[in-house]
PDB file of C-alpha atoms and ligand atoms in Angstrom:
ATOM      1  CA  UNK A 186     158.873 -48.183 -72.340  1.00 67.00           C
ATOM      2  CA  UNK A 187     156.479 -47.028 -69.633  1.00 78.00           C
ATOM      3  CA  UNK A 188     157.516 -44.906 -67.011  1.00 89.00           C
ATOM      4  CA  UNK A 189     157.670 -45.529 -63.122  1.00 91.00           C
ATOM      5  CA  UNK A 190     156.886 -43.717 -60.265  1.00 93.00           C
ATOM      6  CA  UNK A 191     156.552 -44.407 -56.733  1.00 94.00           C
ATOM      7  CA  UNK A 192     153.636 -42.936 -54.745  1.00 95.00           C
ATOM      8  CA  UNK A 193     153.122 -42.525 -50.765  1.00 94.00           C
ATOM      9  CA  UNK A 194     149.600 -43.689 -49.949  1.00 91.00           C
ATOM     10  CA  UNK A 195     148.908 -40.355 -48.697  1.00 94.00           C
ATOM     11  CA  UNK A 196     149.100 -39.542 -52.099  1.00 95.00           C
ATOM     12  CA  UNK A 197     146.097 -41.326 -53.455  1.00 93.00           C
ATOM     13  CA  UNK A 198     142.621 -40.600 -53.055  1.00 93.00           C
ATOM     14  CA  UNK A 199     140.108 -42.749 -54.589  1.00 91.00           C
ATOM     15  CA  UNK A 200     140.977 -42.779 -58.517  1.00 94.00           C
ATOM     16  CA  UNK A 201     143.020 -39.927 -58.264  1.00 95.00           C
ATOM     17  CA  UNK A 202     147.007 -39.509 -57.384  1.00 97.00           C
ATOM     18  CA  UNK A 203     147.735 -35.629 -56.214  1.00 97.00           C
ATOM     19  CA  UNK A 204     151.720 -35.659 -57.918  1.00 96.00           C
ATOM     20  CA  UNK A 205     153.727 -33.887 -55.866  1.00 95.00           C
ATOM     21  CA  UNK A 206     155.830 -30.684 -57.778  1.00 95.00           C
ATOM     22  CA  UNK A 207     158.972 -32.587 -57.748  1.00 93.00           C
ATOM     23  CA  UNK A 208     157.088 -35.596 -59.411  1.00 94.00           C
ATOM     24  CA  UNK A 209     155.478 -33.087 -61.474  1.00 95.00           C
ATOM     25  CA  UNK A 210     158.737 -31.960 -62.950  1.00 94.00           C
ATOM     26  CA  UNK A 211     159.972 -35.240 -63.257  1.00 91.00           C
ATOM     27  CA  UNK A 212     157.015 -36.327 -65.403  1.00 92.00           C
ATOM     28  CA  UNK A 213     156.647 -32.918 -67.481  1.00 92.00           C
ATOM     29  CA  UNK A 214     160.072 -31.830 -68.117  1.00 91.00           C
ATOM     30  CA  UNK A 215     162.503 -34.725 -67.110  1.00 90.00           C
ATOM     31  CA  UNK A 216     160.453 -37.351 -69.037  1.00 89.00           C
ATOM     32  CA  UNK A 217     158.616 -35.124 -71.353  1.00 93.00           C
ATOM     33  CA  UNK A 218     154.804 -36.573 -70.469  1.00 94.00           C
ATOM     34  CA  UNK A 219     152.293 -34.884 -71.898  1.00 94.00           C
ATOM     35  CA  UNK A 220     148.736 -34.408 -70.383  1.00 95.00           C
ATOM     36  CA  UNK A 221     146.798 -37.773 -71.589  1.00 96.00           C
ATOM     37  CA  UNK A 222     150.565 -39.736 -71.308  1.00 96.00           C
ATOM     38  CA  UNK A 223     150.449 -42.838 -69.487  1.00 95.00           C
ATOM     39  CA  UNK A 224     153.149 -43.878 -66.542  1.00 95.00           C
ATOM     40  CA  UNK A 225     153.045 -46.668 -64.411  1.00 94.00           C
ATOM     41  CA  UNK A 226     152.045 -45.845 -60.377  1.00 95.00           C
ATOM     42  CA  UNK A 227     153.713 -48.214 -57.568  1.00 94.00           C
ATOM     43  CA  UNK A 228     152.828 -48.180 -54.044  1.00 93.00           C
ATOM     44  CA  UNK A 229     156.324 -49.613 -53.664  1.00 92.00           C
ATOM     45  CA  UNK A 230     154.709 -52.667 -51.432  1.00 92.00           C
ATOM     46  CA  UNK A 231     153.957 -54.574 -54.259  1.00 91.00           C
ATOM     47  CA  UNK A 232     150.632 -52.796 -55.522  1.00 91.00           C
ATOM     48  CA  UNK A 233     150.793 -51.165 -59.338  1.00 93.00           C
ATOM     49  CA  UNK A 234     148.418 -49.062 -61.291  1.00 95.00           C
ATOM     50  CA  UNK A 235     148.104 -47.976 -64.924  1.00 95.00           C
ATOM     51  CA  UNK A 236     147.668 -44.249 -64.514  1.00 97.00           C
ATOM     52  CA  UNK A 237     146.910 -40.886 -66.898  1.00 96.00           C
ATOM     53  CA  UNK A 238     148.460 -37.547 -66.758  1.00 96.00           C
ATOM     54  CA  UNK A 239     145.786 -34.870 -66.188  1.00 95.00           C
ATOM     55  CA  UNK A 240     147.248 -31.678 -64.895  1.00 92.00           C
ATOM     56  CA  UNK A 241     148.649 -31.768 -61.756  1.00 93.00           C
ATOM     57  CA  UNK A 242     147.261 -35.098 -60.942  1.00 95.00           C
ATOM     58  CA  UNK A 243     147.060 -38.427 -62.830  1.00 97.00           C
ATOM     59  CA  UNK A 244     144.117 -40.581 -62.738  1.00 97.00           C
ATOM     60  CA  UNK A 245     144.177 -44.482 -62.071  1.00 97.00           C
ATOM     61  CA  UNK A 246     142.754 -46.512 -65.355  1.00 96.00           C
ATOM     62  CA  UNK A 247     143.426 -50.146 -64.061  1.00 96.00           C
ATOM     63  CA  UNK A 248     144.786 -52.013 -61.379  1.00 94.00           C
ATOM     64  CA  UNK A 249     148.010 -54.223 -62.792  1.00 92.00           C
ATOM     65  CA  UNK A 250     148.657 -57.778 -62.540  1.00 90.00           C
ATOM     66  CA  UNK A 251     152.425 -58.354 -62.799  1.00 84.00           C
ATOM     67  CA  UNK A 252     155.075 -59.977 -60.726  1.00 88.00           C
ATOM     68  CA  UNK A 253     158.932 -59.435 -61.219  1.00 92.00           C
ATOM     69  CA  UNK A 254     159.580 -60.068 -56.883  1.00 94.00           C
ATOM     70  CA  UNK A 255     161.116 -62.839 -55.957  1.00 95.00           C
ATOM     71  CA  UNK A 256     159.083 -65.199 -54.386  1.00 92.00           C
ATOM     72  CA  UNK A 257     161.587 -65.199 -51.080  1.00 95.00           C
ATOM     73  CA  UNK A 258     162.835 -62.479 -49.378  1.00 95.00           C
ATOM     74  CA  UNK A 259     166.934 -61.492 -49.176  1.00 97.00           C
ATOM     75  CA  UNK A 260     167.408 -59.429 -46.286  1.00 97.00           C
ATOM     76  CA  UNK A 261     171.381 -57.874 -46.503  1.00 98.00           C
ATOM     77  CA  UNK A 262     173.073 -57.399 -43.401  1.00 98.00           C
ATOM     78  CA  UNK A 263     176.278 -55.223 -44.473  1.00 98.00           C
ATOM     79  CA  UNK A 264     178.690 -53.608 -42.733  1.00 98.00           C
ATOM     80  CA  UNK A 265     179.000 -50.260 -44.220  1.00 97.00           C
ATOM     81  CA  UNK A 266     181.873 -49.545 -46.517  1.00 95.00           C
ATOM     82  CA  UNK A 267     184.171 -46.555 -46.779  1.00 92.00           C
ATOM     83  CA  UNK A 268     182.857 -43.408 -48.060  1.00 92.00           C
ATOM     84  CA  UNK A 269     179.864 -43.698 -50.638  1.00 94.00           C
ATOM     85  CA  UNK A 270     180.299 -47.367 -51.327  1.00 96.00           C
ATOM     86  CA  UNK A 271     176.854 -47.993 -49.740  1.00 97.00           C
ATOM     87  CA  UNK A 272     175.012 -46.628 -52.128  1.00 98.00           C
ATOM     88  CA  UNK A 273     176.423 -48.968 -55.104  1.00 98.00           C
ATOM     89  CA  UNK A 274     175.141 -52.126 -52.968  1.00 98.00           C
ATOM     90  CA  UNK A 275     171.780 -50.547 -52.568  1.00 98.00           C
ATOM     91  CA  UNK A 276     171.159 -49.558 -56.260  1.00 98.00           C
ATOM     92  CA  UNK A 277     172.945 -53.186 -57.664  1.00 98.00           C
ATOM     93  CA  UNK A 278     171.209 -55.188 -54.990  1.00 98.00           C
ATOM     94  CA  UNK A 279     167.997 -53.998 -55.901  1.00 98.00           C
ATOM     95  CA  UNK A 280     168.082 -54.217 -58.932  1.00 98.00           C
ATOM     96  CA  UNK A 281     168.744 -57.806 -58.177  1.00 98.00           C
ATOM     97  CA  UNK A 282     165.640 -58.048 -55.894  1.00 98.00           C
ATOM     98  CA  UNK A 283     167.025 -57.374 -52.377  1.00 98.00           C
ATOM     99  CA  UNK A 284     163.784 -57.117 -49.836  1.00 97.00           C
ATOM    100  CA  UNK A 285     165.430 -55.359 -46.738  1.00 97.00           C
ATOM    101  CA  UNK A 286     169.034 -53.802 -46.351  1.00 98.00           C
ATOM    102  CA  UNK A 287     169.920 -53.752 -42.450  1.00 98.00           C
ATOM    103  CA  UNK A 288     173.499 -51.060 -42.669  1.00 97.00           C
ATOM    104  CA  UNK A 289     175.827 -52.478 -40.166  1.00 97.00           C
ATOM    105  CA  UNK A 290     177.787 -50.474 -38.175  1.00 96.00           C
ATOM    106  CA  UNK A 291     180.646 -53.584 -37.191  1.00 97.00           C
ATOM    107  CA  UNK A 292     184.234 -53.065 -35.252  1.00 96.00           C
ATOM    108  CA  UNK A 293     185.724 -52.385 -38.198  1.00 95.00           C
ATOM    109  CA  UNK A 294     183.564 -50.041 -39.721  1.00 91.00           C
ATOM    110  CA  UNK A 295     184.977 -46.634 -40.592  1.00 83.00           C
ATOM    111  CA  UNK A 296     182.267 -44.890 -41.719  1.00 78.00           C
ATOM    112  CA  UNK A 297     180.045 -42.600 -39.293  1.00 81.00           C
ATOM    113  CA  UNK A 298     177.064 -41.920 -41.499  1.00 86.00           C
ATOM    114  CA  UNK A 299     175.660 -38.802 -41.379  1.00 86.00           C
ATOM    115  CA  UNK A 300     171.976 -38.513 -40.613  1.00 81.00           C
ATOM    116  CA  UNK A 301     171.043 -37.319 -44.327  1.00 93.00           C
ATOM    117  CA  UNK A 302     172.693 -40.553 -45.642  1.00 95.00           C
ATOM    118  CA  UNK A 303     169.416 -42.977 -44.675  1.00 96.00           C
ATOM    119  CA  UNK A 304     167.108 -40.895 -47.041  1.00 95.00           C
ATOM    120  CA  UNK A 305     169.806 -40.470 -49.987  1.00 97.00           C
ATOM    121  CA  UNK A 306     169.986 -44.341 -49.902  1.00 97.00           C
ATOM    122  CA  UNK A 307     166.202 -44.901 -49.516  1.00 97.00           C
ATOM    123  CA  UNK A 308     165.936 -42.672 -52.391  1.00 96.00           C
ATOM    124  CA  UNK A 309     168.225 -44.678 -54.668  1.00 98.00           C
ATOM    125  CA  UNK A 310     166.131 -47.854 -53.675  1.00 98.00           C
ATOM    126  CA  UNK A 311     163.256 -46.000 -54.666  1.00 96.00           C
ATOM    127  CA  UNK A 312     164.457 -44.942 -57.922  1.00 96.00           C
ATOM    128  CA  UNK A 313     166.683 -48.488 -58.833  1.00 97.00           C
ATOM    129  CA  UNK A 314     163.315 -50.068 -57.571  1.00 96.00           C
ATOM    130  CA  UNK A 315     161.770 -48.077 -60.544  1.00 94.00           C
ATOM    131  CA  UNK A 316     164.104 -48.774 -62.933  1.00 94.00           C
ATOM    132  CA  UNK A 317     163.967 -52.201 -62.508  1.00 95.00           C
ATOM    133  CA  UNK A 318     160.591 -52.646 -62.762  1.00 93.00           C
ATOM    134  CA  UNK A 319     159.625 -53.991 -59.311  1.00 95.00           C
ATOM    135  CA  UNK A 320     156.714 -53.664 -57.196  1.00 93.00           C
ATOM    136  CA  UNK A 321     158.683 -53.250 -53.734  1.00 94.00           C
ATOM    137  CA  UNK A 322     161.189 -50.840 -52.840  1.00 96.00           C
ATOM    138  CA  UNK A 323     163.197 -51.887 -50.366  1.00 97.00           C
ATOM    139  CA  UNK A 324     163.570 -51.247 -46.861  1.00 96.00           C
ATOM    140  CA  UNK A 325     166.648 -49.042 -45.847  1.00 97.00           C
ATOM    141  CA  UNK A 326     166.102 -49.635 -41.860  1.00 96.00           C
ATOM    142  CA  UNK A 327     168.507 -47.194 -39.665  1.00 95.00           C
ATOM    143  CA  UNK A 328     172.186 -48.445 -39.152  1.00 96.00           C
ATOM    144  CA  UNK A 329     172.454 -50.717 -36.122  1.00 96.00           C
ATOM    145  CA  UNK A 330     175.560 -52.417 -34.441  1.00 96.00           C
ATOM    146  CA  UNK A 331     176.103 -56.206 -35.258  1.00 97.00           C
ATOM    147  CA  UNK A 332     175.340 -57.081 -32.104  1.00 97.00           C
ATOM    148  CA  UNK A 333     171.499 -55.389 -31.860  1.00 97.00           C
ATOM    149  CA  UNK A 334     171.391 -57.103 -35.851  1.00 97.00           C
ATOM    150  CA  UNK A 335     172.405 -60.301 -34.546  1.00 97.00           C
ATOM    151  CA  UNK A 336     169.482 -60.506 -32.248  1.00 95.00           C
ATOM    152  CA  UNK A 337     167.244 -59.442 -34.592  1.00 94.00           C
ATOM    153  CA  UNK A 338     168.018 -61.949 -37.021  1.00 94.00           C
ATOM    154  CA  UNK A 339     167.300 -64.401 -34.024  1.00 89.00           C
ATOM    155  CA  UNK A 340     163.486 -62.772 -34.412  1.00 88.00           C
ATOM    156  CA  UNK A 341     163.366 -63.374 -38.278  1.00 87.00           C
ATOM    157  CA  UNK A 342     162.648 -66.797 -39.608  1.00 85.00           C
ATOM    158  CA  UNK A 343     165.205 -67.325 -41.800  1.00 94.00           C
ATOM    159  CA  UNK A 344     168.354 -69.074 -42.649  1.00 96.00           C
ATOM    160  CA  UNK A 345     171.432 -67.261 -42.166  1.00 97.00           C
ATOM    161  CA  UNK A 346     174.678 -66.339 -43.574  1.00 98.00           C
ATOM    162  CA  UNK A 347     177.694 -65.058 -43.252  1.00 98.00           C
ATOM    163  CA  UNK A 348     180.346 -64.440 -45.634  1.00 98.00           C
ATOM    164  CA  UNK A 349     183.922 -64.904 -44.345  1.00 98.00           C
ATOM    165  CA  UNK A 350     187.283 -64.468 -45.884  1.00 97.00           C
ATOM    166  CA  UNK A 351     190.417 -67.004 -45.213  1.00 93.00           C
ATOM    167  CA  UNK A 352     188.587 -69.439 -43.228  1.00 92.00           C
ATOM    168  CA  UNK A 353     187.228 -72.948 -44.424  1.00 93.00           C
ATOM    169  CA  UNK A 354     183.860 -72.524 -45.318  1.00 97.00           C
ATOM    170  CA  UNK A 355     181.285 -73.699 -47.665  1.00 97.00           C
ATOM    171  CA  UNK A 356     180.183 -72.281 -50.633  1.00 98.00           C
ATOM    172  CA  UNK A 357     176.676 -70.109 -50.851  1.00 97.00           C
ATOM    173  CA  UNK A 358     175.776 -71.999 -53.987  1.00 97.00           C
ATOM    174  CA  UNK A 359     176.328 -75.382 -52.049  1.00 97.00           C
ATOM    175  CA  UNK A 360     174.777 -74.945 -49.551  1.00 96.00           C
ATOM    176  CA  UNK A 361     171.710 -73.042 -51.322  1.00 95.00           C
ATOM    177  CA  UNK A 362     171.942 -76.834 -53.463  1.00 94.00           C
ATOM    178  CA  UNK A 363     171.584 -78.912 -50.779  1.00 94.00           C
ATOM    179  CA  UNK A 364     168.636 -76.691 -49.086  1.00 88.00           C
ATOM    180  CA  UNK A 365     166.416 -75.173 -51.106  1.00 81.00           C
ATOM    181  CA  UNK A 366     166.040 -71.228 -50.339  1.00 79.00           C
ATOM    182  CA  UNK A 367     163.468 -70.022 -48.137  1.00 85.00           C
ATOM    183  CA  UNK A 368     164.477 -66.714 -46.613  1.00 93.00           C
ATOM    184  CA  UNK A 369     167.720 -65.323 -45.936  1.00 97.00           C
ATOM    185  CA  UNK A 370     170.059 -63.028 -44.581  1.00 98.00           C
ATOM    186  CA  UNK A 371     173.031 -62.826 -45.657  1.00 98.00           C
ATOM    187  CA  UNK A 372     175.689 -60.810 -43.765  1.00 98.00           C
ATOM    188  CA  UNK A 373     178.917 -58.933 -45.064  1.00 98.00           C
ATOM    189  CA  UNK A 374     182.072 -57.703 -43.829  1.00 98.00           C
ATOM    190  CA  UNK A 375     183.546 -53.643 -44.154  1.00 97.00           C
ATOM    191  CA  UNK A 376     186.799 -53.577 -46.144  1.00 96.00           C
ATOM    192  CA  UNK A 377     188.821 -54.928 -42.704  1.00 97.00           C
ATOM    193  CA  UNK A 378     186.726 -57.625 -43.084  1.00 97.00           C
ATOM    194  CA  UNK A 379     184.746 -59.331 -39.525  1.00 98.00           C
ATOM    195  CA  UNK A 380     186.237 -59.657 -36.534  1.00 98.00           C
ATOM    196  CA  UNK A 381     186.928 -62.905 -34.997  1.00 97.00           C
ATOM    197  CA  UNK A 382     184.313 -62.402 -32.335  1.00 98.00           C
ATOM    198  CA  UNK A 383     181.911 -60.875 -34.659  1.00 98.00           C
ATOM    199  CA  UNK A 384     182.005 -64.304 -36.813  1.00 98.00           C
ATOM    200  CA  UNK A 385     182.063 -66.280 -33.478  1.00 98.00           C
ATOM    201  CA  UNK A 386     178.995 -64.335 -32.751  1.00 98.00           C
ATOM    202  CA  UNK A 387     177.326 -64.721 -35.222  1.00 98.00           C
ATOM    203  CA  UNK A 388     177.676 -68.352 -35.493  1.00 97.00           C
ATOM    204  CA  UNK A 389     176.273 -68.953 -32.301  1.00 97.00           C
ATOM    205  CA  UNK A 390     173.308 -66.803 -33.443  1.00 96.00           C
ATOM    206  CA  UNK A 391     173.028 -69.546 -35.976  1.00 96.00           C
ATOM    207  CA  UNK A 392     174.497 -68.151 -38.554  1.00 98.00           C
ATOM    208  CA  UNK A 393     176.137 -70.541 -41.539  1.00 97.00           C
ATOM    209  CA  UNK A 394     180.229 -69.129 -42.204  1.00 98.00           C
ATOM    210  CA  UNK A 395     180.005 -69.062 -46.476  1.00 98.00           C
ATOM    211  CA  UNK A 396     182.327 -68.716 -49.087  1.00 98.00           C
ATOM    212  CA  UNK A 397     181.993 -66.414 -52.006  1.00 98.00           C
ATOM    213  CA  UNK A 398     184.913 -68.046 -54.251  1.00 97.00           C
ATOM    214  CA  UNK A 399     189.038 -68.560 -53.665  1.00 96.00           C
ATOM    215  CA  UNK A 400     189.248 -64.368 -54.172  1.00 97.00           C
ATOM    216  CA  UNK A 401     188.859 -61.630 -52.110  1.00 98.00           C
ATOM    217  CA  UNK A 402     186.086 -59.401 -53.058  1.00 98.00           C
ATOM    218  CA  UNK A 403     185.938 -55.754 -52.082  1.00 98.00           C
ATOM    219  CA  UNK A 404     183.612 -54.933 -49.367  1.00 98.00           C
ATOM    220  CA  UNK A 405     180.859 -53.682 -52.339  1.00 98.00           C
ATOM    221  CA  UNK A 406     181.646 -56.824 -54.584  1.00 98.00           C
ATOM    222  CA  UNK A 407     180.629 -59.369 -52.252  1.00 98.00           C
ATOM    223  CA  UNK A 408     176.870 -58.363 -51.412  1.00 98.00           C
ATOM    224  CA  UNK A 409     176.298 -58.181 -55.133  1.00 98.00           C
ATOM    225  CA  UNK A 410     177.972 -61.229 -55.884  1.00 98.00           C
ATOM    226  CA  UNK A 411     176.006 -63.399 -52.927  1.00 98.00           C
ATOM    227  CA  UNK A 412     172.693 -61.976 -53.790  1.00 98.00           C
ATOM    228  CA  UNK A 413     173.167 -62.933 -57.400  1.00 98.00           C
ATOM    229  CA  UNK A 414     174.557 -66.267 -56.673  1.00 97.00           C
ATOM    230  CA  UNK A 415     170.995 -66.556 -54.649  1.00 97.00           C
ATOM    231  CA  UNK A 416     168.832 -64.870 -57.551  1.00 96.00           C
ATOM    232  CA  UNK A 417     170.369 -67.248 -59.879  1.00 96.00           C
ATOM    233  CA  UNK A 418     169.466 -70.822 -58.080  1.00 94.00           C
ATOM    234  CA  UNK A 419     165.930 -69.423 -56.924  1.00 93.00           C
ATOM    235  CA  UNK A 420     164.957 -68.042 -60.983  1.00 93.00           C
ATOM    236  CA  UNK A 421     166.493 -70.570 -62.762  1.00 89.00           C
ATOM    237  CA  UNK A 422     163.736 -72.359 -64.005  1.00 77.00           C
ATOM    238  CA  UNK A 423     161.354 -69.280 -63.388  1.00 78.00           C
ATOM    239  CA  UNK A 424     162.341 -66.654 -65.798  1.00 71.00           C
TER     240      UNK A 424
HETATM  241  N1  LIG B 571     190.311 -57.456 -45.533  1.00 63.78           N
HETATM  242  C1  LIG B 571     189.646 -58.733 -45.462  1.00 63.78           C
HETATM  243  C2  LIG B 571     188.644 -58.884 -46.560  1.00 63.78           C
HETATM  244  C3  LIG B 571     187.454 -58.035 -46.450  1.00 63.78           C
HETATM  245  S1  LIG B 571     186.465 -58.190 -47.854  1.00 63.78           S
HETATM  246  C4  LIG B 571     190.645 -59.828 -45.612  1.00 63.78           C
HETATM  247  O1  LIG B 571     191.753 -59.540 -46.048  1.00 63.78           O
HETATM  248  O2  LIG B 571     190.318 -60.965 -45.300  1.00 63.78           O
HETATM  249  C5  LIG B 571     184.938 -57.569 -47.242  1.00 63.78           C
HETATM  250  C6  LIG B 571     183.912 -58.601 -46.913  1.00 63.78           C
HETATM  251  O3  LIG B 571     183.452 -59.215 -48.118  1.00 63.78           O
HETATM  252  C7  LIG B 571     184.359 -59.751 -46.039  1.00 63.78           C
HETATM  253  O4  LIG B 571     184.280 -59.421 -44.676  1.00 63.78           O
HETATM  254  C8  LIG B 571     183.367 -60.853 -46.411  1.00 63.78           C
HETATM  255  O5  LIG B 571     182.169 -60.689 -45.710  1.00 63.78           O
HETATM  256  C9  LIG B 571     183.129 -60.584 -47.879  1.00 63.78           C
HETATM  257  N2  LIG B 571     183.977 -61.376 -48.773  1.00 63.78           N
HETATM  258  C10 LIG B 571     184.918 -60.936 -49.633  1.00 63.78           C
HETATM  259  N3  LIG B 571     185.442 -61.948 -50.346  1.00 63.78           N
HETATM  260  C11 LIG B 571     184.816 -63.069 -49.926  1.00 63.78           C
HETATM  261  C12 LIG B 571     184.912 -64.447 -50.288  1.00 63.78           C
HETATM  262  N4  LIG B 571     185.751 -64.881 -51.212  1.00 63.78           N
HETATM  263  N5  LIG B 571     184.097 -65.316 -49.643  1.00 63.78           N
HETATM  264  C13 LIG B 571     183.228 -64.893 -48.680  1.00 63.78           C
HETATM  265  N6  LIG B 571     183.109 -63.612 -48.303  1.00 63.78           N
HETATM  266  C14 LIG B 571     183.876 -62.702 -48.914  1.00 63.78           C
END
């Protein structure tokens, strides 16, 4: 297993990447490197290098080739759950290849994040992006109402969801059947679920109303479960 670590670009200066002291700790004593050990260097934006320990800085040996991103993007528009519930949907989401999570702050949203929240989740991204061997972290972008989201989906070309509870709608996996995925956002509720007039909204945004399945999922459940259910039809003949 080769190790990963994501590097700003400030970072990097010709063949050489100046590791910070926490990364330096990480890679001596956390993961037990020794000088000459080889890790794996991300720019988290899709660019990888094959890179040497050498005191307090690692050298680059080679550029790599590899591709585990999807090959569309999955931008998650989710209302944000009750206490720390957000960060389980960014670390299982990108594991499953999430590009963008857009934190939703709906009408029935109880939580009133605290401004140290955004880099605690954009630090689990970071390190889930690691750990699942990707070359893009995600975006965390700053938590917005669903109103301000809802017009800038409208800027985004992409085809849009929203999942709704006890309503007649379609399933993701249908529709995702009958039109093959190009990008998408898919948007979910806080545990109270949408209101009326944020669905309504959002439909006339142009937003598709989805089912997940005859259950109620939790408020973390059904972000996971949608972005699978889109992993799944876009990689099943790919991996
Ligand atoms: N309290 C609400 C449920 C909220 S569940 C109720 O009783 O109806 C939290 C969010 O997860 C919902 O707003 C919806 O976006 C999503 N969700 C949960 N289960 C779902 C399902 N079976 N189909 C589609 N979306 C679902």
């Amino acid at each position: 297993m080769v190790y990963r670590l994501v590097i700003e670009a400030t970072q990097q200066e010709n063949e050489q990447i100046h590791l910070t002291s926490q990364q330096q700790h990480y890679l001596n004593r956390v993961l037990r490197l020794r000088e000459g050990d080889r890790f794996v260097a991300m720019d988290g934006l899709g660019k990888a290098w094959i890179a040497q320990l050498i005191g307090t800085s690692a050298s680059i040996l080679e550029m790599l080739h590899e591709s585990t991103e999807l090959p569309i993007s999955i931008t998650l528009m989710t209302a944000l759950p009750k206490g720390n519930g957000f960060d389980e949907i960014v670390r299982c989401c990108t594991e499953l290849g999430v590009t963008a999570f857009m934190p939703i702050l709906s009408d029935r949203t109880l939580l009133n994040p605290s401004a140290n929240k955004l880099d605690r989740w954009r630090k689990i991204a970071t390190e889930a992006a690691e750990q699942s061997e990707r070359q893009v972290v995600p975006i965390v972008s700053e938590p917005i109402n669903f109103t301000q989201a809802l017009k800038d989906a409208i800027a985004l070309d992409a085809d849009c969801y929203i999942c709704v509870t006890r309503t007649e709608a379609k399933h993701l996996l249908t529709h995702l059947q009958e039109k093959p995925a190009k990008n998408l956002i898919v948007a979910t509720g806080p545990e109270g679920g949408w209101t009326q007039t944020e669905v309504d909204n959002a439909i006339a945004a142009g937003f598709h109303p989805i089912s997940l399945g005859c259950r109620i999922l939790r408020a973390i459940t059904a972000p996971i479960v949608a972005v699978s259910i889109v992993v799944a039809i876009v990689e099943q003949q790919s991996c």
